[in-house]
PDB file of C-alpha atoms in Angstrom:
ATOM      1  CA  UNK A  29     -15.185  46.414-121.067  1.00 44.00           C
ATOM      2  CA  UNK A  30     -12.113  46.154-123.151  1.00 52.00           C
ATOM      3  CA  UNK A  31     -10.060  42.885-123.304  1.00 55.00           C
ATOM      4  CA  UNK A  32      -6.499  43.591-122.452  1.00 55.00           C
ATOM      5  CA  UNK A  33      -4.026  43.581-125.102  1.00 53.00           C
ATOM      6  CA  UNK A  34      -2.166  40.521-126.303  1.00 53.00           C
ATOM      7  CA  UNK A  35       0.920  39.655-124.632  1.00 57.00           C
ATOM      8  CA  UNK A  36       2.774  40.497-127.682  1.00 70.00           C
ATOM      9  CA  UNK A  37       1.644  44.178-127.397  1.00 78.00           C
ATOM     10  CA  UNK A  38       2.422  44.348-123.602  1.00 78.00           C
ATOM     11  CA  UNK A  39       6.264  44.734-123.936  1.00 85.00           C
ATOM     12  CA  UNK A  40       8.198  46.581-126.534  1.00 84.00           C
ATOM     13  CA  UNK A  41       9.976  44.563-129.263  1.00 85.00           C
ATOM     14  CA  UNK A  42      13.641  44.949-129.617  1.00 89.00           C
ATOM     15  CA  UNK A  43      14.697  47.519-132.395  1.00 91.00           C
ATOM     16  CA  UNK A  44      14.305  46.281-135.847  1.00 91.00           C
ATOM     17  CA  UNK A  45      17.636  46.363-137.762  1.00 93.00           C
ATOM     18  CA  UNK A  46      17.981  49.193-140.433  1.00 96.00           C
ATOM     19  CA  UNK A  47      16.981  48.475-143.992  1.00 96.00           C
ATOM     20  CA  UNK A  48      19.192  51.165-145.955  1.00 97.00           C
ATOM     21  CA  UNK A  49      16.223  53.611-146.290  1.00 98.00           C
ATOM     22  CA  UNK A  50      18.485  56.431-145.898  1.00 98.00           C
ATOM     23  CA  UNK A  51      21.898  55.256-147.400  1.00 98.00           C
ATOM     24  CA  UNK A  52      23.999  58.221-148.292  1.00 98.00           C
ATOM     25  CA  UNK A  53      21.631  60.743-146.862  1.00 98.00           C
ATOM     26  CA  UNK A  54      22.841  63.637-144.478  1.00 98.00           C
ATOM     27  CA  UNK A  55      21.037  64.672-141.653  1.00 98.00           C
ATOM     28  CA  UNK A  56      20.837  66.742-138.458  1.00 98.00           C
ATOM     29  CA  UNK A  57      18.800  66.159-135.206  1.00 98.00           C
ATOM     30  CA  UNK A  58      18.124  68.738-132.551  1.00 98.00           C
ATOM     31  CA  UNK A  59      17.720  67.907-128.612  1.00 97.00           C
ATOM     32  CA  UNK A  60      19.556  64.715-129.454  1.00 96.00           C
ATOM     33  CA  UNK A  61      21.670  64.218-126.190  1.00 95.00           C
ATOM     34  CA  UNK A  62      20.648  61.875-123.595  1.00 89.00           C
ATOM     35  CA  UNK A  63      18.320  58.874-123.834  1.00 85.00           C
ATOM     36  CA  UNK A  64      15.078  60.238-125.488  1.00 92.00           C
ATOM     37  CA  UNK A  65      13.383  60.315-128.722  1.00 95.00           C
ATOM     38  CA  UNK A  66      16.202  62.607-130.263  1.00 96.00           C
ATOM     39  CA  UNK A  67      19.130  60.190-129.627  1.00 96.00           C
ATOM     40  CA  UNK A  68      16.846  57.185-130.591  1.00 96.00           C
ATOM     41  CA  UNK A  69      16.030  59.274-133.845  1.00 98.00           C
ATOM     42  CA  UNK A  70      19.763  59.786-134.586  1.00 98.00           C
ATOM     43  CA  UNK A  71      20.536  55.991-133.933  1.00 98.00           C
ATOM     44  CA  UNK A  72      17.810  54.976-136.138  1.00 98.00           C
ATOM     45  CA  UNK A  73      18.844  57.506-138.902  1.00 98.00           C
ATOM     46  CA  UNK A  74      22.576  56.064-138.696  1.00 98.00           C
ATOM     47  CA  UNK A  75      21.333  52.507-138.741  1.00 98.00           C
ATOM     48  CA  UNK A  76      19.297  53.409-141.939  1.00 98.00           C
ATOM     49  CA  UNK A  77      22.761  54.593-143.525  1.00 98.00           C
ATOM     50  CA  UNK A  78      22.808  58.395-142.877  1.00 98.00           C
ATOM     51  CA  UNK A  79      25.596  60.564-141.752  1.00 98.00           C
ATOM     52  CA  UNK A  80      24.311  62.550-138.958  1.00 98.00           C
ATOM     53  CA  UNK A  81      24.991  65.740-136.921  1.00 98.00           C
ATOM     54  CA  UNK A  82      23.648  65.718-133.468  1.00 98.00           C
ATOM     55  CA  UNK A  83      22.659  68.824-131.547  1.00 98.00           C
ATOM     56  CA  UNK A  84      21.923  69.847-128.141  1.00 98.00           C
ATOM     57  CA  UNK A  85      22.365  72.768-125.819  1.00 96.00           C
ATOM     58  CA  UNK A  86      23.881  70.715-123.120  1.00 95.00           C
ATOM     59  CA  UNK A  87      27.779  70.044-124.170  1.00 96.00           C
ATOM     60  CA  UNK A  88      28.714  67.497-121.969  1.00 96.00           C
ATOM     61  CA  UNK A  89      25.825  65.135-122.616  1.00 96.00           C
ATOM     62  CA  UNK A  90      25.821  65.683-126.473  1.00 97.00           C
ATOM     63  CA  UNK A  91      29.635  64.830-126.531  1.00 97.00           C
ATOM     64  CA  UNK A  92      28.962  61.560-124.594  1.00 97.00           C
ATOM     65  CA  UNK A  93      26.017  60.783-126.767  1.00 97.00           C
ATOM     66  CA  UNK A  94      27.925  61.371-130.132  1.00 98.00           C
ATOM     67  CA  UNK A  95      30.831  59.270-128.672  1.00 98.00           C
ATOM     68  CA  UNK A  96      28.505  56.433-128.028  1.00 97.00           C
ATOM     69  CA  UNK A  97      26.728  56.596-131.393  1.00 98.00           C
ATOM     70  CA  UNK A  98      30.044  56.903-133.307  1.00 98.00           C
ATOM     71  CA  UNK A  99      31.182  53.516-131.271  1.00 98.00           C
ATOM     72  CA  UNK A 100      27.839  51.873-132.316  1.00 98.00           C
ATOM     73  CA  UNK A 101      28.299  53.062-136.068  1.00 98.00           C
ATOM     74  CA  UNK A 102      32.017  53.077-137.039  1.00 98.00           C
ATOM     75  CA  UNK A 103      31.035  53.015-140.419  1.00 97.00           C
ATOM     76  CA  UNK A 104      29.009  56.304-140.332  1.00 98.00           C
ATOM     77  CA  UNK A 105      29.974  59.815-139.592  1.00 98.00           C
ATOM     78  CA  UNK A 106      28.936  61.467-136.462  1.00 98.00           C
ATOM     79  CA  UNK A 107      29.302  65.110-135.928  1.00 98.00           C
ATOM     80  CA  UNK A 108      28.124  67.545-133.187  1.00 98.00           C
ATOM     81  CA  UNK A 109      26.914  71.062-132.869  1.00 98.00           C
ATOM     82  CA  UNK A 110      25.887  72.753-129.570  1.00 98.00           C
ATOM     83  CA  UNK A 111      22.858  74.859-130.122  1.00 98.00           C
ATOM     84  CA  UNK A 112      20.307  76.546-127.985  1.00 98.00           C
ATOM     85  CA  UNK A 113      17.018  76.821-130.248  1.00 98.00           C
ATOM     86  CA  UNK A 114      16.096  79.969-128.446  1.00 98.00           C
ATOM     87  CA  UNK A 115      18.716  81.746-130.249  1.00 98.00           C
ATOM     88  CA  UNK A 116      18.543  82.581-133.840  1.00 98.00           C
ATOM     89  CA  UNK A 117      22.138  83.155-134.281  1.00 98.00           C
ATOM     90  CA  UNK A 118      22.877  79.612-132.917  1.00 98.00           C
ATOM     91  CA  UNK A 119      20.346  78.047-134.948  1.00 98.00           C
ATOM     92  CA  UNK A 120      21.672  79.819-138.243  1.00 98.00           C
ATOM     93  CA  UNK A 121      25.131  78.556-137.116  1.00 98.00           C
ATOM     94  CA  UNK A 122      23.764  75.095-136.546  1.00 98.00           C
ATOM     95  CA  UNK A 123      22.621  74.776-140.351  1.00 98.00           C
ATOM     96  CA  UNK A 124      26.010  76.172-141.494  1.00 98.00           C
ATOM     97  CA  UNK A 125      28.193  73.867-139.483  1.00 98.00           C
ATOM     98  CA  UNK A 126      26.087  70.607-140.061  1.00 98.00           C
ATOM     99  CA  UNK A 127      26.282  71.389-143.908  1.00 98.00           C
ATOM    100  CA  UNK A 128      29.974  72.073-143.565  1.00 98.00           C
ATOM    101  CA  UNK A 129      30.460  68.700-141.367  1.00 98.00           C
ATOM    102  CA  UNK A 130      28.479  66.593-143.687  1.00 98.00           C
ATOM    103  CA  UNK A 131      29.236  68.284-147.074  1.00 98.00           C
ATOM    104  CA  UNK A 132      25.403  68.988-147.636  1.00 98.00           C
ATOM    105  CA  UNK A 133      22.261  68.501-145.858  1.00 98.00           C
ATOM    106  CA  UNK A 134      19.125  66.516-146.926  1.00 98.00           C
ATOM    107  CA  UNK A 135      17.401  65.756-143.413  1.00 98.00           C
ATOM    108  CA  UNK A 136      16.367  68.063-140.558  1.00 98.00           C
ATOM    109  CA  UNK A 137      14.696  66.610-137.453  1.00 98.00           C
ATOM    110  CA  UNK A 138      13.492  69.164-135.091  1.00 98.00           C
ATOM    111  CA  UNK A 139      13.055  67.547-131.838  1.00 97.00           C
ATOM    112  CA  UNK A 140      13.628  70.054-129.332  1.00 96.00           C
ATOM    113  CA  UNK A 141      10.811  70.757-127.007  1.00 95.00           C
ATOM    114  CA  UNK A 142      10.094  71.494-123.145  1.00 93.00           C
ATOM    115  CA  UNK A 143       7.155  70.453-121.182  1.00 88.00           C
ATOM    116  CA  UNK A 144       5.881  70.908-117.603  1.00 88.00           C
ATOM    117  CA  UNK A 145       2.970  70.234-115.487  1.00 89.00           C
ATOM    118  CA  UNK A 146       1.194  73.498-114.268  1.00 95.00           C
ATOM    119  CA  UNK A 147      -2.692  74.552-114.361  1.00 97.00           C
ATOM    120  CA  UNK A 148      -3.347  77.433-116.198  1.00 98.00           C
ATOM    121  CA  UNK A 149      -4.715  79.296-112.915  1.00 98.00           C
ATOM    122  CA  UNK A 150      -1.249  78.985-111.493  1.00 98.00           C
ATOM    123  CA  UNK A 151       0.933  79.216-114.672  1.00 98.00           C
ATOM    124  CA  UNK A 152       3.385  82.245-114.971  1.00 98.00           C
ATOM    125  CA  UNK A 153       4.062  84.278-117.847  1.00 98.00           C
ATOM    126  CA  UNK A 154       7.769  82.957-117.593  1.00 98.00           C
ATOM    127  CA  UNK A 155       6.567  79.345-117.416  1.00 98.00           C
ATOM    128  CA  UNK A 156       4.105  79.878-120.630  1.00 98.00           C
ATOM    129  CA  UNK A 157       6.882  81.809-122.514  1.00 98.00           C
ATOM    130  CA  UNK A 158       9.554  79.289-121.697  1.00 98.00           C
ATOM    131  CA  UNK A 159       7.620  76.227-123.201  1.00 98.00           C
ATOM    132  CA  UNK A 160       6.357  78.153-126.154  1.00 98.00           C
ATOM    133  CA  UNK A 161       9.989  79.722-127.047  1.00 98.00           C
ATOM    134  CA  UNK A 162      11.802  76.482-126.856  1.00 98.00           C
ATOM    135  CA  UNK A 163       8.820  74.096-128.244  1.00 98.00           C
ATOM    136  CA  UNK A 164       7.014  76.107-130.954  1.00 98.00           C
ATOM    137  CA  UNK A 165       9.266  79.013-131.703  1.00 98.00           C
ATOM    138  CA  UNK A 166      12.266  76.879-131.577  1.00 98.00           C
ATOM    139  CA  UNK A 167      10.859  74.683-134.170  1.00 98.00           C
ATOM    140  CA  UNK A 168       9.953  77.663-136.398  1.00 98.00           C
ATOM    141  CA  UNK A 169      13.722  78.921-136.046  1.00 98.00           C
ATOM    142  CA  UNK A 170      15.017  75.771-137.218  1.00 98.00           C
ATOM    143  CA  UNK A 171      12.582  75.378-140.113  1.00 98.00           C
ATOM    144  CA  UNK A 172      13.224  78.742-141.404  1.00 98.00           C
ATOM    145  CA  UNK A 173      16.953  78.236-141.345  1.00 98.00           C
ATOM    146  CA  UNK A 174      16.534  74.810-142.906  1.00 98.00           C
ATOM    147  CA  UNK A 175      14.386  75.999-145.674  1.00 98.00           C
ATOM    148  CA  UNK A 176      16.663  78.841-146.401  1.00 98.00           C
ATOM    149  CA  UNK A 177      19.596  76.446-146.740  1.00 98.00           C
ATOM    150  CA  UNK A 178      17.421  73.791-148.957  1.00 98.00           C
ATOM    151  CA  UNK A 179      16.100  76.727-151.149  1.00 98.00           C
ATOM    152  CA  UNK A 180      19.764  77.933-151.781  1.00 97.00           C
ATOM    153  CA  UNK A 181      21.127  74.491-152.344  1.00 97.00           C
ATOM    154  CA  UNK A 182      18.310  73.764-155.041  1.00 97.00           C
ATOM    155  CA  UNK A 183      18.729  69.772-154.332  1.00 97.00           C
ATOM    156  CA  UNK A 184      15.418  69.482-152.201  1.00 97.00           C
ATOM    157  CA  UNK A 185      15.250  67.995-148.501  1.00 98.00           C
ATOM    158  CA  UNK A 186      13.120  66.743-145.793  1.00 98.00           C
ATOM    159  CA  UNK A 187      12.079  68.104-142.509  1.00 99.00           C
ATOM    160  CA  UNK A 188      10.605  66.164-139.747  1.00 98.00           C
ATOM    161  CA  UNK A 189       9.032  67.984-136.787  1.00 98.00           C
ATOM    162  CA  UNK A 190       8.198  66.388-133.392  1.00 97.00           C
ATOM    163  CA  UNK A 191       4.625  67.329-132.368  1.00 97.00           C
ATOM    164  CA  UNK A 192       2.458  65.567-129.859  1.00 94.00           C
ATOM    165  CA  UNK A 193      -0.968  63.955-129.674  1.00 91.00           C
ATOM    166  CA  UNK A 194      -1.603  66.738-127.051  1.00 91.00           C
ATOM    167  CA  UNK A 195      -1.867  69.049-129.973  1.00 94.00           C
ATOM    168  CA  UNK A 196      -5.104  67.311-130.322  1.00 93.00           C
ATOM    169  CA  UNK A 197      -6.295  66.253-127.048  1.00 90.00           C
ATOM    170  CA  UNK A 198      -6.541  67.587-123.599  1.00 90.00           C
ATOM    171  CA  UNK A 199      -4.404  66.901-120.394  1.00 89.00           C
ATOM    172  CA  UNK A 200      -4.555  68.523-116.902  1.00 91.00           C
ATOM    173  CA  UNK A 201      -1.584  70.979-116.517  1.00 93.00           C
ATOM    174  CA  UNK A 202      -0.292  70.677-120.087  1.00 93.00           C
ATOM    175  CA  UNK A 203      -2.126  73.947-121.557  1.00 97.00           C
ATOM    176  CA  UNK A 204       1.327  75.534-122.556  1.00 98.00           C
ATOM    177  CA  UNK A 205       2.797  72.575-123.816  1.00 96.00           C
ATOM    178  CA  UNK A 206      -0.493  71.399-125.804  1.00 97.00           C
ATOM    179  CA  UNK A 207      -0.639  74.785-127.347  1.00 98.00           C
ATOM    180  CA  UNK A 208       2.907  74.706-128.266  1.00 98.00           C
ATOM    181  CA  UNK A 209       2.596  71.154-130.112  1.00 97.00           C
ATOM    182  CA  UNK A 210      -0.704  72.548-131.762  1.00 98.00           C
ATOM    183  CA  UNK A 211       1.421  75.263-133.137  1.00 98.00           C
ATOM    184  CA  UNK A 212       3.950  72.771-134.300  1.00 98.00           C
ATOM    185  CA  UNK A 213       1.260  70.840-136.436  1.00 98.00           C
ATOM    186  CA  UNK A 214      -0.149  73.995-137.877  1.00 98.00           C
ATOM    187  CA  UNK A 215       3.506  75.142-138.677  1.00 98.00           C
ATOM    188  CA  UNK A 216       4.108  71.728-140.250  1.00 98.00           C
ATOM    189  CA  UNK A 217       0.876  72.118-142.341  1.00 98.00           C
ATOM    190  CA  UNK A 218       1.498  75.799-143.805  1.00 98.00           C
ATOM    191  CA  UNK A 219       5.516  75.602-144.144  1.00 98.00           C
ATOM    192  CA  UNK A 220       4.906  72.500-146.094  1.00 98.00           C
ATOM    193  CA  UNK A 221       2.531  74.170-148.572  1.00 98.00           C
ATOM    194  CA  UNK A 222       5.353  76.743-148.912  1.00 98.00           C
ATOM    195  CA  UNK A 223       8.299  74.572-149.226  1.00 98.00           C
ATOM    196  CA  UNK A 224       6.835  72.381-151.805  1.00 98.00           C
ATOM    197  CA  UNK A 225       7.851  74.904-154.603  1.00 96.00           C
ATOM    198  CA  UNK A 226      11.667  74.047-153.857  1.00 94.00           C
ATOM    199  CA  UNK A 227      11.406  70.322-153.508  1.00 98.00           C
ATOM    200  CA  UNK A 228      11.087  70.085-149.686  1.00 98.00           C
ATOM    201  CA  UNK A 229       8.702  68.037-147.655  1.00 98.00           C
ATOM    202  CA  UNK A 230       7.708  68.725-144.370  1.00 99.00           C
ATOM    203  CA  UNK A 231       5.988  66.464-141.770  1.00 98.00           C
ATOM    204  CA  UNK A 232       5.356  65.531-138.389  1.00 98.00           C
ATOM    205  CA  UNK A 233       5.048  62.927-135.657  1.00 97.00           C
ATOM    206  CA  UNK A 234       2.812  63.154-132.904  1.00 95.00           C
ATOM    207  CA  UNK A 235       3.611  60.668-130.291  1.00 92.00           C
ATOM    208  CA  UNK A 236       1.563  59.878-127.110  1.00 82.00           C
ATOM    209  CA  UNK A 237       4.186  58.894-124.637  1.00 79.00           C
ATOM    210  CA  UNK A 238       7.407  57.368-125.271  1.00 69.00           C
ATOM    211  CA  UNK A 239       9.250  56.603-121.842  1.00 59.00           C
ATOM    212  CA  UNK A 240      12.653  56.969-121.148  1.00 54.00           C
ATOM    213  CA  UNK A 241      15.188  57.625-118.183  1.00 56.00           C
ATOM    214  CA  UNK A 242      15.236  61.310-118.642  1.00 55.00           C
ATOM    215  CA  UNK A 243      11.416  61.632-118.817  1.00 53.00           C
ATOM    216  CA  UNK A 244      11.292  59.321-115.598  1.00 52.00           C
ATOM    217  CA  UNK A 245      13.558  61.905-113.942  1.00 53.00           C
ATOM    218  CA  UNK A 246      11.416  65.232-114.905  1.00 49.00           C
ATOM    219  CA  UNK A 247       7.794  63.754-114.631  1.00 57.00           C
ATOM    220  CA  UNK A 248       6.274  61.785-111.686  1.00 60.00           C
ATOM    221  CA  UNK A 249       6.087  57.982-111.815  1.00 68.00           C
ATOM    222  CA  UNK A 250       2.661  57.862-110.935  1.00 67.00           C
ATOM    223  CA  UNK A 251       1.634  60.198-113.898  1.00 65.00           C
ATOM    224  CA  UNK A 252       3.862  58.189-116.311  1.00 62.00           C
ATOM    225  CA  UNK A 253       2.260  55.012-115.187  1.00 61.00           C
ATOM    226  CA  UNK A 254      -1.107  56.177-115.536  1.00 63.00           C
ATOM    227  CA  UNK A 255      -0.609  57.866-119.006  1.00 67.00           C
ATOM    228  CA  UNK A 256       1.009  54.435-120.285  1.00 61.00           C
ATOM    229  CA  UNK A 257      -1.792  52.165-118.787  1.00 62.00           C
ATOM    230  CA  UNK A 258      -4.241  54.287-120.895  1.00 74.00           C
ATOM    231  CA  UNK A 259      -2.658  53.239-123.991  1.00 77.00           C
ATOM    232  CA  UNK A 260      -4.398  50.368-125.913  1.00 74.00           C
ATOM    233  CA  UNK A 261      -1.178  48.343-125.475  1.00 81.00           C
ATOM    234  CA  UNK A 262      -0.957  49.010-121.972  1.00 78.00           C
ATOM    235  CA  UNK A 263       2.640  50.718-122.150  1.00 77.00           C
ATOM    236  CA  UNK A 264       4.323  53.690-123.586  1.00 72.00           C
ATOM    237  CA  UNK A 265       6.212  53.531-126.644  1.00 79.00           C
ATOM    238  CA  UNK A 266       9.821  52.728-126.650  1.00 87.00           C
ATOM    239  CA  UNK A 267      11.860  55.638-128.098  1.00 92.00           C
ATOM    240  CA  UNK A 268      12.968  53.700-131.052  1.00 95.00           C
ATOM    241  CA  UNK A 269       9.370  53.197-131.989  1.00 94.00           C
ATOM    242  CA  UNK A 270       8.805  56.748-132.812  1.00 95.00           C
ATOM    243  CA  UNK A 271      12.209  57.245-134.335  1.00 97.00           C
ATOM    244  CA  UNK A 272      11.573  54.422-136.869  1.00 96.00           C
ATOM    245  CA  UNK A 273       8.265  56.366-137.942  1.00 97.00           C
ATOM    246  CA  UNK A 274      10.649  59.612-138.197  1.00 98.00           C
ATOM    247  CA  UNK A 275      12.976  57.623-140.522  1.00 98.00           C
ATOM    248  CA  UNK A 276      10.049  56.714-142.689  1.00 98.00           C
ATOM    249  CA  UNK A 277       8.982  60.111-142.896  1.00 98.00           C
ATOM    250  CA  UNK A 278      12.450  61.221-143.896  1.00 98.00           C
ATOM    251  CA  UNK A 279      12.897  58.320-146.448  1.00 98.00           C
ATOM    252  CA  UNK A 280      11.472  58.081-150.202  1.00 97.00           C
ATOM    253  CA  UNK A 281       8.949  55.772-148.870  1.00 97.00           C
ATOM    254  CA  UNK A 282       6.980  58.994-148.126  1.00 98.00           C
ATOM    255  CA  UNK A 283       7.665  60.771-151.234  1.00 97.00           C
ATOM    256  CA  UNK A 284       3.966  61.855-151.616  1.00 97.00           C
ATOM    257  CA  UNK A 285       3.469  63.023-148.240  1.00 98.00           C
ATOM    258  CA  UNK A 286       3.810  66.596-146.870  1.00 98.00           C
ATOM    259  CA  UNK A 287       2.097  68.673-144.411  1.00 98.00           C
ATOM    260  CA  UNK A 288       1.039  65.736-142.531  1.00 98.00           C
ATOM    261  CA  UNK A 289       1.016  64.745-138.813  1.00 97.00           C
ATOM    262  CA  UNK A 290       1.092  61.067-138.095  1.00 96.00           C
ATOM    263  CA  UNK A 291       0.218  59.978-134.911  1.00 93.00           C
ATOM    264  CA  UNK A 292       2.602  57.538-133.341  1.00 92.00           C
ATOM    265  CA  UNK A 293       0.022  56.217-130.528  1.00 86.00           C
ATOM    266  CA  UNK A 294      -1.900  53.183-129.517  1.00 77.00           C
ATOM    267  CA  UNK A 295      -4.411  55.170-127.538  1.00 66.00           C
ATOM    268  CA  UNK A 296      -7.976  54.509-127.826  1.00 56.00           C
ATOM    269  CA  UNK A 297     -10.375  56.787-129.842  1.00 39.00           C
TER     270      UNK A 297
END
C-alpha cells in the first residue's frame, strides 16, 4: 500500500511570482477565455513580462477575461482576437491580427481543445469529428499559420501545444479525445523537425487533470473526484501549475528542447 502524500502536496500552493522569463516577448494564446488552462497561461505569460493577445470563439467571455487580465497587469498589453479554430480563414486572421496588435509575434500557445465522455460503441460520427476537428485539426491550423508567420518574419519563435496524458494512456469513454491528443503529440514532434530550419521550437505539455470551474460544469463531480484521487498527490493540478510549465517551454530556459512532450502529472507509473 502506498502511503498518502505529505500534507504539503495535498493542496495546490499559491502561484509563484513571475521571474521575467519572457520580458519583451509577444504571445498569443488560444481558448484563453474563462477559468481554465488558457486563461491561466495568459496570466502567467503576462506575469513573466510578455504582452499577450488572448483568443477564443466566445466573444463575451473573451472580453471579460481580457478586461480582468488588463486590470491585473496594467503595465502589460492585453489584446483580443475572436477566433474559431475550426475555420482556416479565422485562424489565419488571428495570426495577422495578433502580429498587428503586438508589433511582432514570438510565442504561440495552442490551447484550444474539446473533450467528451462517450464509449466508442455509442459514439456518432459527429461526436468523433467535432472533437478531432477542434482538438487536433485546430492545433494543426494554428501551427501552420504560426509557422508561416515565423518563416516570413525570420526572427524565430516558439510554439507550445496543449496535449494530454490521455495521448499515452487509456480512459473509458475518451477514445476521440485520446486519439486527438495523441495526434497533437505526433504533430508536435514532426512539425518541430521541420520548423528547426527556420529557428522555431515546438513542444507540448501533457497534463493529467487540471481542475477549474468550467471543467466542473461540463464533467461529473464523481468522475473528476475519482481522477483527482488517483494522482500521487491526491489532487488535481491547479491551472497555474500547468501554465507555469508552458511558460518555461516558451522561455530561453528550454532553448535546446524541441519536439518534446512534457508530462505535467503526479500520476503513479
